[in-house]
Amino acid sequence: MKAWRTMVAVMMIFTIVGTGCTFFDKANGVILYGSERAVDNTLTSYGKDATFSKKLPFKEQQTEKGKVMILSADSAKALLDAAVLQQVKDQDKVAKLKNASVVKEQAGVLYAKSEVRDFHLDGVALHYDGNCIIGDSRILVDMFAIVSNKDYENMNGEEKIIGLLNAGKDLSAKMKDLSKQVEAVQLVKFES
């Protein structure tokens, strides 16, 4: 019986090390999604001793291919700078996205779980650029698009805010309360 427990413990350690997972790599912040008022209130409530906090606008639009988050080039750059954009390599592995494709007027990029072809949104042609996520999971929308700052101004959709909050501590115990305050929330590990 003791040998069996030891073998299980060793296998768990190898699995954790082999997949890059760790029980000790705790989230030190959150990404919030919702109305400007809700995100502002939440950032104010939880960001008193924050290392970093930032608000980024986006537009949400329902299409025949799913719900799309529309980001301006400036907002996408801020997400890249915060190192919260991740490229999904396969089912289990993600890697920080180093840079997003360059967008031009009326030519943007689209990130989704699977390839989307011939997609136009409000006169902007969006080409599929891979399976990327914000934070550690796909939340709130099915896909997100990055368009030029000028195109962003002309895009339709409900205006919302992404709030980035590096609290410098694990907020997992506060998730229930946080999820009541905003439309969606996810734990994230910000790099120092």
Tab-separated table of N, CA and C in Angstrom, residues 1-146:
chain	number	residue	atom	x	y	z
A	1	MET	N	0.821	-1.185	0.000
A	1	MET	CA	0.000	0.000	0.000
A	1	MET	C	0.871	1.257	0.000
A	2	LYS	N	1.938	1.248	0.810
A	2	LYS	CA	2.828	2.393	0.891
A	2	LYS	C	3.550	2.605	-0.441
A	3	ALA	N	3.965	1.536	-1.086
A	3	ALA	CA	4.639	1.641	-2.383
A	3	ALA	C	3.692	2.222	-3.428
A	4	TRP	N	2.432	1.853	-3.374
A	4	TRP	CA	1.439	2.376	-4.316
A	4	TRP	C	1.286	3.889	-4.155
A	5	ARG	N	1.205	4.367	-2.902
A	5	ARG	CA	1.086	5.805	-2.633
A	5	ARG	C	2.311	6.552	-3.132
A	6	THR	N	3.477	5.986	-2.887
A	6	THR	CA	4.715	6.612	-3.345
A	6	THR	C	4.736	6.709	-4.859
A	7	MET	N	4.327	5.637	-5.533
A	7	MET	CA	4.311	5.639	-6.994
A	7	MET	C	3.323	6.690	-7.522
A	8	VAL	N	2.151	6.809	-6.923
A	8	VAL	CA	1.165	7.808	-7.334
A	8	VAL	C	1.727	9.216	-7.133
A	9	ALA	N	2.384	9.458	-5.996
A	9	ALA	CA	2.971	10.768	-5.713
A	9	ALA	C	4.049	11.120	-6.738
A	10	VAL	N	4.892	10.165	-7.074
A	10	VAL	CA	5.951	10.393	-8.062
A	10	VAL	C	5.343	10.680	-9.439
A	11	MET	N	4.319	9.918	-9.795
A	11	MET	CA	3.670	10.140	-11.096
A	11	MET	C	3.036	11.536	-11.157
A	12	MET	N	2.447	11.978	-10.070
A	12	MET	CA	1.851	13.321	-10.038
A	12	MET	C	2.920	14.389	-10.213
A	13	ILE	N	4.054	14.221	-9.552
A	13	ILE	CA	5.144	15.194	-9.672
A	13	ILE	C	5.641	15.248	-11.103
A	14	PHE	N	5.851	14.096	-11.732
A	14	PHE	CA	6.306	14.077	-13.120
A	14	PHE	C	5.271	14.700	-14.048
A	15	THR	N	4.009	14.455	-13.780
A	15	THR	CA	2.953	15.050	-14.602
A	15	THR	C	2.963	16.565	-14.471
A	16	ILE	N	3.076	17.061	-13.272
A	16	ILE	CA	3.095	18.505	-13.042
A	16	ILE	C	4.303	19.133	-13.710
A	17	VAL	N	5.490	18.573	-13.487
A	17	VAL	CA	6.707	19.113	-14.077
A	17	VAL	C	6.680	18.981	-15.596
A	18	GLY	N	6.225	17.852	-16.087
A	18	GLY	CA	6.207	17.604	-17.532
A	18	GLY	C	5.255	18.498	-18.297
A	19	THR	N	4.144	18.896	-17.681
A	19	THR	CA	3.181	19.743	-18.383
A	19	THR	C	3.394	21.221	-18.105
A	20	GLY	N	4.320	21.534	-17.211
A	20	GLY	CA	4.564	22.935	-16.893
A	20	GLY	C	3.581	23.486	-15.878
A	21	CYS	N	2.697	22.649	-15.371
A	21	CYS	CA	1.719	23.103	-14.390
A	21	CYS	C	2.366	23.116	-13.011
A	22	THR	N	1.833	23.929	-12.163
A	22	THR	CA	2.288	23.937	-10.789
A	22	THR	C	1.169	24.379	-9.874
A	23	PHE	N	1.127	23.777	-8.717
A	23	PHE	CA	0.128	24.170	-7.745
A	23	PHE	C	0.517	25.486	-7.082
A	24	PHE	N	1.770	25.880	-7.188
A	24	PHE	CA	2.276	27.042	-6.477
A	24	PHE	C	2.262	28.302	-7.328
A	25	ASP	N	1.930	28.230	-8.579
A	25	ASP	CA	1.924	29.373	-9.484
A	25	ASP	C	0.546	30.032	-9.428
A	26	LYS	N	0.305	30.809	-8.375
A	26	LYS	CA	-1.020	31.377	-8.142
A	26	LYS	C	-1.228	32.650	-8.933
A	27	ALA	N	-2.462	32.902	-9.246
A	27	ALA	CA	-2.840	34.139	-9.916
A	27	ALA	C	-2.594	35.309	-8.969
A	28	ASN	N	-2.150	36.413	-9.527
A	28	ASN	CA	-1.925	37.606	-8.711
A	28	ASN	C	-2.825	38.765	-9.149
A	29	GLY	N	-3.797	38.456	-10.000
A	29	GLY	CA	-4.702	39.505	-10.453
A	29	GLY	C	-5.890	38.928	-11.186
A	30	VAL	N	-6.661	39.840	-11.771
A	30	VAL	CA	-7.864	39.446	-12.492
A	30	VAL	C	-8.019	40.286	-13.754
A	31	ILE	N	-8.772	39.727	-14.682
A	31	ILE	CA	-9.242	40.469	-15.843
A	31	ILE	C	-10.751	40.562	-15.691
A	32	LEU	N	-11.270	41.776	-15.764
A	32	LEU	CA	-12.687	42.044	-15.576
A	32	LEU	C	-13.305	42.445	-16.905
A	33	TYR	N	-14.546	42.065	-17.132
A	33	TYR	CA	-15.270	42.435	-18.348
A	33	TYR	C	-16.641	42.968	-17.950
A	34	GLY	N	-17.034	44.089	-18.530
A	34	GLY	CA	-18.365	44.595	-18.242
A	34	GLY	C	-18.525	46.051	-18.613
A	35	SER	N	-19.556	46.655	-18.048
A	35	SER	CA	-19.816	48.071	-18.310
A	35	SER	C	-18.725	48.908	-17.658
A	36	GLU	N	-18.580	50.129	-18.147
A	36	GLU	CA	-17.546	50.997	-17.582
A	36	GLU	C	-17.781	51.237	-16.102
A	37	ARG	N	-19.022	51.458	-15.716
A	37	ARG	CA	-19.338	51.706	-14.310
A	37	ARG	C	-18.985	50.505	-13.439
A	38	ALA	N	-19.374	49.306	-13.870
A	38	ALA	CA	-19.109	48.098	-13.081
A	38	ALA	C	-17.613	47.844	-12.944
A	39	VAL	N	-16.879	47.994	-14.045
A	39	VAL	CA	-15.428	47.765	-13.998
A	39	VAL	C	-14.754	48.838	-13.140
A	40	ASP	N	-15.162	50.115	-13.304
A	40	ASP	CA	-14.611	51.195	-12.469
A	40	ASP	C	-14.813	50.908	-10.989
A	41	ASN	N	-16.049	50.561	-10.609
A	41	ASN	CA	-16.353	50.284	-9.201
A	41	ASN	C	-15.521	49.135	-8.660
A	42	THR	N	-15.355	48.093	-9.468
A	42	THR	CA	-14.591	46.923	-9.029
A	42	THR	C	-13.108	47.255	-8.906
A	43	LEU	N	-12.578	47.989	-9.873
A	43	LEU	CA	-11.169	48.392	-9.793
A	43	LEU	C	-10.933	49.271	-8.569
A	44	THR	N	-11.881	50.142	-8.262
A	44	THR	CA	-11.757	51.009	-7.087
A	44	THR	C	-11.798	50.183	-5.800
A	45	SER	N	-12.725	49.227	-5.746
A	45	SER	CA	-12.873	48.399	-4.541
A	45	SER	C	-11.671	47.504	-4.270
A	46	TYR	N	-11.132	46.904	-5.320
A	46	TYR	CA	-10.078	45.903	-5.145
A	46	TYR	C	-8.686	46.400	-5.505
A	47	GLY	N	-8.592	47.610	-6.028
A	47	GLY	CA	-7.302	48.082	-6.521
A	47	GLY	C	-6.570	49.048	-5.626
A	48	LYS	N	-6.956	49.109	-4.343
A	48	LYS	CA	-6.341	50.086	-3.432
A	48	LYS	C	-4.821	49.941	-3.364
A	49	ASP	N	-4.331	48.739	-3.241
A	49	ASP	CA	-2.886	48.505	-3.154
A	49	ASP	C	-2.362	47.804	-4.398
A	50	ALA	N	-3.029	48.031	-5.514
A	50	ALA	CA	-2.678	47.323	-6.750
A	50	ALA	C	-1.311	47.738	-7.277
A	51	THR	N	-0.631	46.765	-7.860
A	51	THR	CA	0.624	47.021	-8.535
A	51	THR	C	0.364	47.710	-9.867
A	52	PHE	N	-0.771	47.350	-10.491
A	52	PHE	CA	-1.084	47.842	-11.830
A	52	PHE	C	-2.575	47.703	-12.059
A	53	SER	N	-3.187	48.713	-12.665
A	53	SER	CA	-4.570	48.582	-13.124
A	53	SER	C	-4.742	49.431	-14.376
A	54	LYS	N	-5.600	48.947	-15.269
A	54	LYS	CA	-5.797	49.629	-16.542
A	54	LYS	C	-7.166	49.268	-17.080
A	55	LYS	N	-7.789	50.225	-17.775
A	55	LYS	CA	-9.077	49.990	-18.429
A	55	LYS	C	-8.888	50.112	-19.933
A	56	LEU	N	-9.472	49.169	-20.659
A	56	LEU	CA	-9.375	49.158	-22.112
A	56	LEU	C	-10.767	48.996	-22.708
A	57	PRO	N	-11.135	49.854	-23.651
A	57	PRO	CA	-12.461	49.727	-24.258
A	57	PRO	C	-12.504	48.621	-25.299
A	58	PHE	N	-13.680	48.020	-25.452
A	58	PHE	CA	-13.940	47.101	-26.550
A	58	PHE	C	-15.408	47.182	-26.908
A	59	LYS	N	-15.739	46.648	-28.063
A	59	LYS	CA	-17.129	46.568	-28.493
A	59	LYS	C	-17.474	45.104	-28.676
A	60	GLU	N	-18.684	44.757	-28.282
A	60	GLU	CA	-19.144	43.373	-28.403
A	60	GLU	C	-20.273	43.326	-29.422
A	61	GLN	N	-20.153	42.400	-30.343
A	61	GLN	CA	-21.151	42.292	-31.406
A	61	GLN	C	-21.525	40.830	-31.618
A	62	GLN	N	-22.820	40.570	-31.703
A	62	GLN	CA	-23.305	39.224	-32.004
A	62	GLN	C	-23.377	39.081	-33.523
A	63	THR	N	-22.781	38.033	-34.081
A	63	THR	CA	-22.807	37.784	-35.524
A	63	THR	C	-23.343	36.379	-35.772
A	64	GLU	N	-23.523	36.049	-37.028
A	64	GLU	CA	-23.988	34.699	-37.364
A	64	GLU	C	-22.942	33.638	-37.033
A	65	LYS	N	-21.671	34.052	-36.858
A	65	LYS	CA	-20.606	33.100	-36.549
A	65	LYS	C	-20.259	33.071	-35.068
A	66	GLY	N	-20.962	33.864	-34.290
A	66	GLY	CA	-20.727	33.889	-32.852
A	66	GLY	C	-20.523	35.301	-32.338
A	67	LYS	N	-20.291	35.389	-31.032
A	67	LYS	CA	-20.088	36.677	-30.383
A	67	LYS	C	-18.632	37.112	-30.559
A	68	VAL	N	-18.449	38.371	-30.981
A	68	VAL	CA	-17.113	38.890	-31.280
A	68	VAL	C	-16.794	40.071	-30.371
A	69	MET	N	-15.587	40.070	-29.814
A	69	MET	CA	-15.037	41.213	-29.101
A	69	MET	C	-14.181	41.980	-30.104
A	70	ILE	N	-14.463	43.258	-30.259
A	70	ILE	CA	-13.710	44.085	-31.203
A	70	ILE	C	-12.781	44.986	-30.398
A	71	LEU	N	-11.486	44.877	-30.677
A	71	LEU	CA	-10.466	45.671	-30.004
A	71	LEU	C	-9.801	46.611	-30.994
A	72	SER	N	-9.488	47.819	-30.554
A	72	SER	CA	-8.687	48.724	-31.377
A	72	SER	C	-7.236	48.268	-31.323
A	73	ALA	N	-6.432	48.734	-32.246
A	73	ALA	CA	-5.004	48.397	-32.251
A	73	ALA	C	-4.348	48.843	-30.950
A	74	ASP	N	-4.757	49.997	-30.417
A	74	ASP	CA	-4.182	50.488	-29.161
A	74	ASP	C	-4.531	49.573	-27.982
A	75	SER	N	-5.783	49.129	-27.904
A	75	SER	CA	-6.182	48.225	-26.821
A	75	SER	C	-5.449	46.891	-26.925
A	76	ALA	N	-5.301	46.383	-28.148
A	76	ALA	CA	-4.588	45.123	-28.350
A	76	ALA	C	-3.128	45.250	-27.918
A	77	LYS	N	-2.509	46.391	-28.220
A	77	LYS	CA	-1.114	46.613	-27.808
A	77	LYS	C	-1.010	46.627	-26.280
A	78	ALA	N	-1.978	47.239	-25.614
A	78	ALA	CA	-1.967	47.271	-24.149
A	78	ALA	C	-2.099	45.858	-23.573
A	79	LEU	N	-2.923	45.004	-24.195
A	79	LEU	CA	-3.043	43.616	-23.748
A	79	LEU	C	-1.742	42.853	-23.980
A	80	LEU	N	-1.094	43.123	-25.122
A	80	LEU	CA	0.211	42.501	-25.392
A	80	LEU	C	1.241	42.947	-24.365
A	81	ASP	N	1.272	44.257	-24.083
A	81	ASP	CA	2.232	44.794	-23.116
A	81	ASP	C	2.008	44.202	-21.726
A	82	ALA	N	0.751	43.922	-21.380
A	82	ALA	CA	0.436	43.313	-20.082
A	82	ALA	C	0.691	41.805	-20.093
A	83	ALA	N	1.052	41.261	-21.260
A	83	ALA	CA	1.368	39.831	-21.437
A	83	ALA	C	0.193	38.926	-21.079
A	84	VAL	N	-1.032	39.327	-21.449
A	84	VAL	CA	-2.199	38.492	-21.181
A	84	VAL	C	-2.799	37.879	-22.440
A	85	LEU	N	-2.233	38.185	-23.606
A	85	LEU	CA	-2.672	37.517	-24.834
A	85	LEU	C	-1.872	36.238	-24.976
A	86	GLN	N	-2.561	35.127	-25.177
A	86	GLN	CA	-1.900	33.832	-25.259
A	86	GLN	C	-2.306	33.108	-26.527
A	87	GLN	N	-1.340	32.445	-27.130
A	87	GLN	CA	-1.614	31.621	-28.303
A	87	GLN	C	-1.769	30.176	-27.841
A	88	VAL	N	-2.863	29.549	-28.263
A	88	VAL	CA	-3.110	28.159	-27.897
A	88	VAL	C	-2.342	27.285	-28.885
A	89	LYS	N	-1.390	26.531	-28.356
A	89	LYS	CA	-0.545	25.681	-29.210
A	89	LYS	C	-1.245	24.365	-29.523
A	90	ASP	N	-1.828	23.766	-28.534
A	90	ASP	CA	-2.657	22.573	-28.695
A	90	ASP	C	-3.650	22.584	-27.551
A	91	GLN	N	-4.339	21.523	-27.307
A	91	GLN	CA	-5.407	21.506	-26.302
A	91	GLN	C	-4.931	21.916	-24.910
A	92	ASP	N	-3.690	21.562	-24.554
A	92	ASP	CA	-3.224	21.756	-23.186
A	92	ASP	C	-2.191	22.857	-23.001
A	93	LYS	N	-1.614	23.364	-24.076
A	93	LYS	CA	-0.491	24.282	-23.927
A	93	LYS	C	-0.782	25.638	-24.556
A	94	VAL	N	-0.372	26.678	-23.836
A	94	VAL	CA	-0.476	28.031	-24.346
A	94	VAL	C	0.877	28.705	-24.193
A	95	ALA	N	1.110	29.721	-25.001
A	95	ALA	CA	2.335	30.504	-24.911
A	95	ALA	C	1.979	31.967	-25.087
A	96	LYS	N	2.693	32.826	-24.399
A	96	LYS	CA	2.446	34.259	-24.517
A	96	LYS	C	2.576	34.667	-25.976
A	97	LEU	N	1.636	35.442	-26.435
A	97	LEU	CA	1.696	35.984	-27.789
A	97	LEU	C	2.671	37.152	-27.756
A	98	LYS	N	3.711	37.081	-28.538
A	98	LYS	CA	4.755	38.108	-28.528
A	98	LYS	C	4.314	39.371	-29.273
A	99	ASN	N	3.642	39.175	-30.411
A	99	ASN	CA	3.115	40.323	-31.150
A	99	ASN	C	1.952	39.886	-32.010
A	100	ALA	N	1.044	40.796	-32.179
A	100	ALA	CA	-0.135	40.525	-33.005
A	100	ALA	C	0.167	40.976	-34.426
A	101	SER	N	-0.557	40.435	-35.369
A	101	SER	CA	-0.382	40.841	-36.762
A	101	SER	C	-0.708	42.317	-36.920
A	102	VAL	N	-0.055	42.927	-37.854
A	102	VAL	CA	-0.294	44.342	-38.146
A	102	VAL	C	-1.655	44.484	-38.812
A	103	VAL	N	-2.411	45.476	-38.381
A	103	VAL	CA	-3.709	45.738	-38.983
A	103	VAL	C	-3.646	47.051	-39.762
A	104	LYS	N	-4.438	47.119	-40.814
A	104	LYS	CA	-4.543	48.331	-41.628
A	104	LYS	C	-6.003	48.726	-41.678
A	105	GLU	N	-6.256	49.893	-42.208
A	105	GLU	CA	-7.645	50.305	-42.360
A	105	GLU	C	-8.371	49.311	-43.242
A	106	GLN	N	-9.517	48.902	-42.780
A	106	GLN	CA	-10.409	47.951	-43.441
A	106	GLN	C	-9.801	46.558	-43.623
A	107	ALA	N	-8.760	46.268	-42.843
A	107	ALA	CA	-8.144	44.934	-42.857
A	107	ALA	C	-7.642	44.626	-41.451
A	108	GLY	N	-8.389	43.794	-40.734
A	108	GLY	CA	-8.016	43.436	-39.377
A	108	GLY	C	-7.737	41.952	-39.249
A	109	VAL	N	-7.542	41.514	-38.012
A	109	VAL	CA	-7.281	40.094	-37.748
A	109	VAL	C	-8.353	39.550	-36.822
A	110	LEU	N	-8.535	38.253	-36.895
A	110	LEU	CA	-9.531	37.567	-36.085
A	110	LEU	C	-8.872	36.375	-35.404
A	111	TYR	N	-9.083	36.257	-34.109
A	111	TYR	CA	-8.583	35.122	-33.338
A	111	TYR	C	-9.791	34.324	-32.853
A	112	ALA	N	-9.780	33.032	-33.125
A	112	ALA	CA	-10.895	32.163	-32.738
A	112	ALA	C	-10.371	30.746	-32.524
A	113	LYS	N	-11.197	29.922	-31.905
A	113	LYS	CA	-10.803	28.545	-31.613
A	113	LYS	C	-10.524	27.755	-32.887
A	114	SER	N	-11.357	27.963	-33.901
A	114	SER	CA	-11.122	27.285	-35.177
A	114	SER	C	-11.200	28.315	-36.303
A	115	GLU	N	-10.667	27.941	-37.439
A	115	GLU	CA	-10.536	28.875	-38.556
A	115	GLU	C	-11.887	29.397	-39.036
A	116	VAL	N	-11.920	30.694	-39.283
A	116	VAL	CA	-13.093	31.375	-39.825
A	116	VAL	C	-12.643	32.037	-41.127
A	117	ARG	N	-13.352	31.732	-42.211
A	117	ARG	CA	-12.966	32.276	-43.527
A	117	ARG	C	-13.976	33.312	-44.002
A	118	ASP	N	-13.479	34.212	-44.855
A	118	ASP	CA	-14.331	35.214	-45.506
A	118	ASP	C	-15.239	35.919	-44.512
A	119	PHE	N	-14.642	36.501	-43.496
A	119	PHE	CA	-15.423	37.174	-42.452
A	119	PHE	C	-15.245	38.677	-42.562
A	120	HIS	N	-16.347	39.375	-42.706
A	120	HIS	CA	-16.352	40.835	-42.764
A	120	HIS	C	-17.255	41.345	-41.651
A	121	LEU	N	-16.823	42.405	-41.031
A	121	LEU	CA	-17.586	42.996	-39.942
A	121	LEU	C	-17.593	44.509	-40.157
A	122	ASP	N	-18.764	45.056	-40.407
A	122	ASP	CA	-18.927	46.502	-40.606
A	122	ASP	C	-17.944	47.062	-41.628
A	123	GLY	N	-17.783	46.358	-42.737
A	123	GLY	CA	-16.927	46.821	-43.820
A	123	GLY	C	-15.451	46.517	-43.652
A	124	VAL	N	-15.078	45.840	-42.574
A	124	VAL	CA	-13.672	45.494	-42.331
A	124	VAL	C	-13.489	44.007	-42.605
A	125	ALA	N	-12.550	43.686	-43.488
A	125	ALA	CA	-12.217	42.283	-43.775
A	125	ALA	C	-11.309	41.767	-42.658
A	126	LEU	N	-11.710	40.665	-42.053
A	126	LEU	CA	-10.933	40.086	-40.963
A	126	LEU	C	-10.342	38.758	-41.418
A	127	HIS	N	-9.023	38.634	-41.337
A	127	HIS	CA	-8.422	37.349	-41.692
A	127	HIS	C	-8.044	36.598	-40.411
A	128	TYR	N	-8.300	35.309	-40.431
A	128	TYR	CA	-8.045	34.437	-39.290
A	128	TYR	C	-6.546	34.371	-39.027
A	129	ASP	N	-6.165	34.575	-37.758
A	129	ASP	CA	-4.748	34.601	-37.409
A	129	ASP	C	-4.399	33.631	-36.289
A	130	GLY	N	-5.247	32.634	-36.078
A	130	GLY	CA	-4.902	31.602	-35.110
A	130	GLY	C	-5.846	31.549	-33.928
A	131	ASN	N	-5.537	30.615	-33.051
A	131	ASN	CA	-6.333	30.380	-31.853
A	131	ASN	C	-5.642	31.071	-30.686
A	132	CYS	N	-6.120	32.243	-30.342
A	132	CYS	CA	-5.562	32.994	-29.221
A	132	CYS	C	-6.656	33.303	-28.223
A	133	ILE	N	-6.241	33.496	-26.989
A	133	ILE	CA	-7.174	33.803	-25.909
A	133	ILE	C	-6.630	34.975	-25.102
A	134	ILE	N	-7.510	35.582	-24.331
A	134	ILE	CA	-7.105	36.621	-23.391
A	134	ILE	C	-7.094	35.962	-22.022
A	135	GLY	N	-5.973	36.062	-21.331
A	135	GLY	CA	-5.838	35.366	-20.047
A	135	GLY	C	-5.597	33.887	-20.278
A	136	ASP	N	-6.215	33.066	-19.461
A	136	ASP	CA	-5.975	31.627	-19.544
A	136	ASP	C	-7.119	30.842	-20.146
A	137	SER	N	-8.165	31.539	-20.598
A	137	SER	CA	-9.301	30.812	-21.158
A	137	SER	C	-10.112	31.728	-22.073
A	138	ARG	N	-10.979	31.122	-22.838
A	138	ARG	CA	-11.898	31.863	-23.691
A	138	ARG	C	-13.109	32.198	-22.829
A	139	ILE	N	-13.384	33.467	-22.665
A	139	ILE	CA	-14.467	33.880	-21.783
A	139	ILE	C	-15.256	35.007	-22.438
A	140	LEU	N	-16.506	35.089	-22.185
A	140	LEU	CA	-17.430	36.129	-22.609
A	140	LEU	C	-17.793	36.079	-24.090
A	141	VAL	N	-16.823	35.834	-24.974
A	141	VAL	CA	-17.075	35.847	-26.425
A	141	VAL	C	-16.499	34.594	-27.076
A	142	ASP	N	-16.896	34.359	-28.334
A	142	ASP	CA	-16.390	33.211	-29.083
A	142	ASP	C	-15.077	33.512	-29.800
A	143	MET	N	-14.864	34.797	-30.119
A	143	MET	CA	-13.668	35.202	-30.858
A	143	MET	C	-13.421	36.678	-30.619
A	144	PHE	N	-12.195	37.120	-30.921
A	144	PHE	CA	-11.949	38.553	-30.836
A	144	PHE	C	-11.201	39.029	-32.066
A	145	ALA	N	-11.496	40.287	-32.425
A	145	ALA	CA	-10.919	40.906	-33.612
A	145	ALA	C	-10.097	42.115	-33.192
A	146	ILE	N	-9.042	42.368	-33.950
A	146	ILE	CA	-8.250	43.583	-33.771
A	146	ILE	C	-8.349	44.362	-35.071
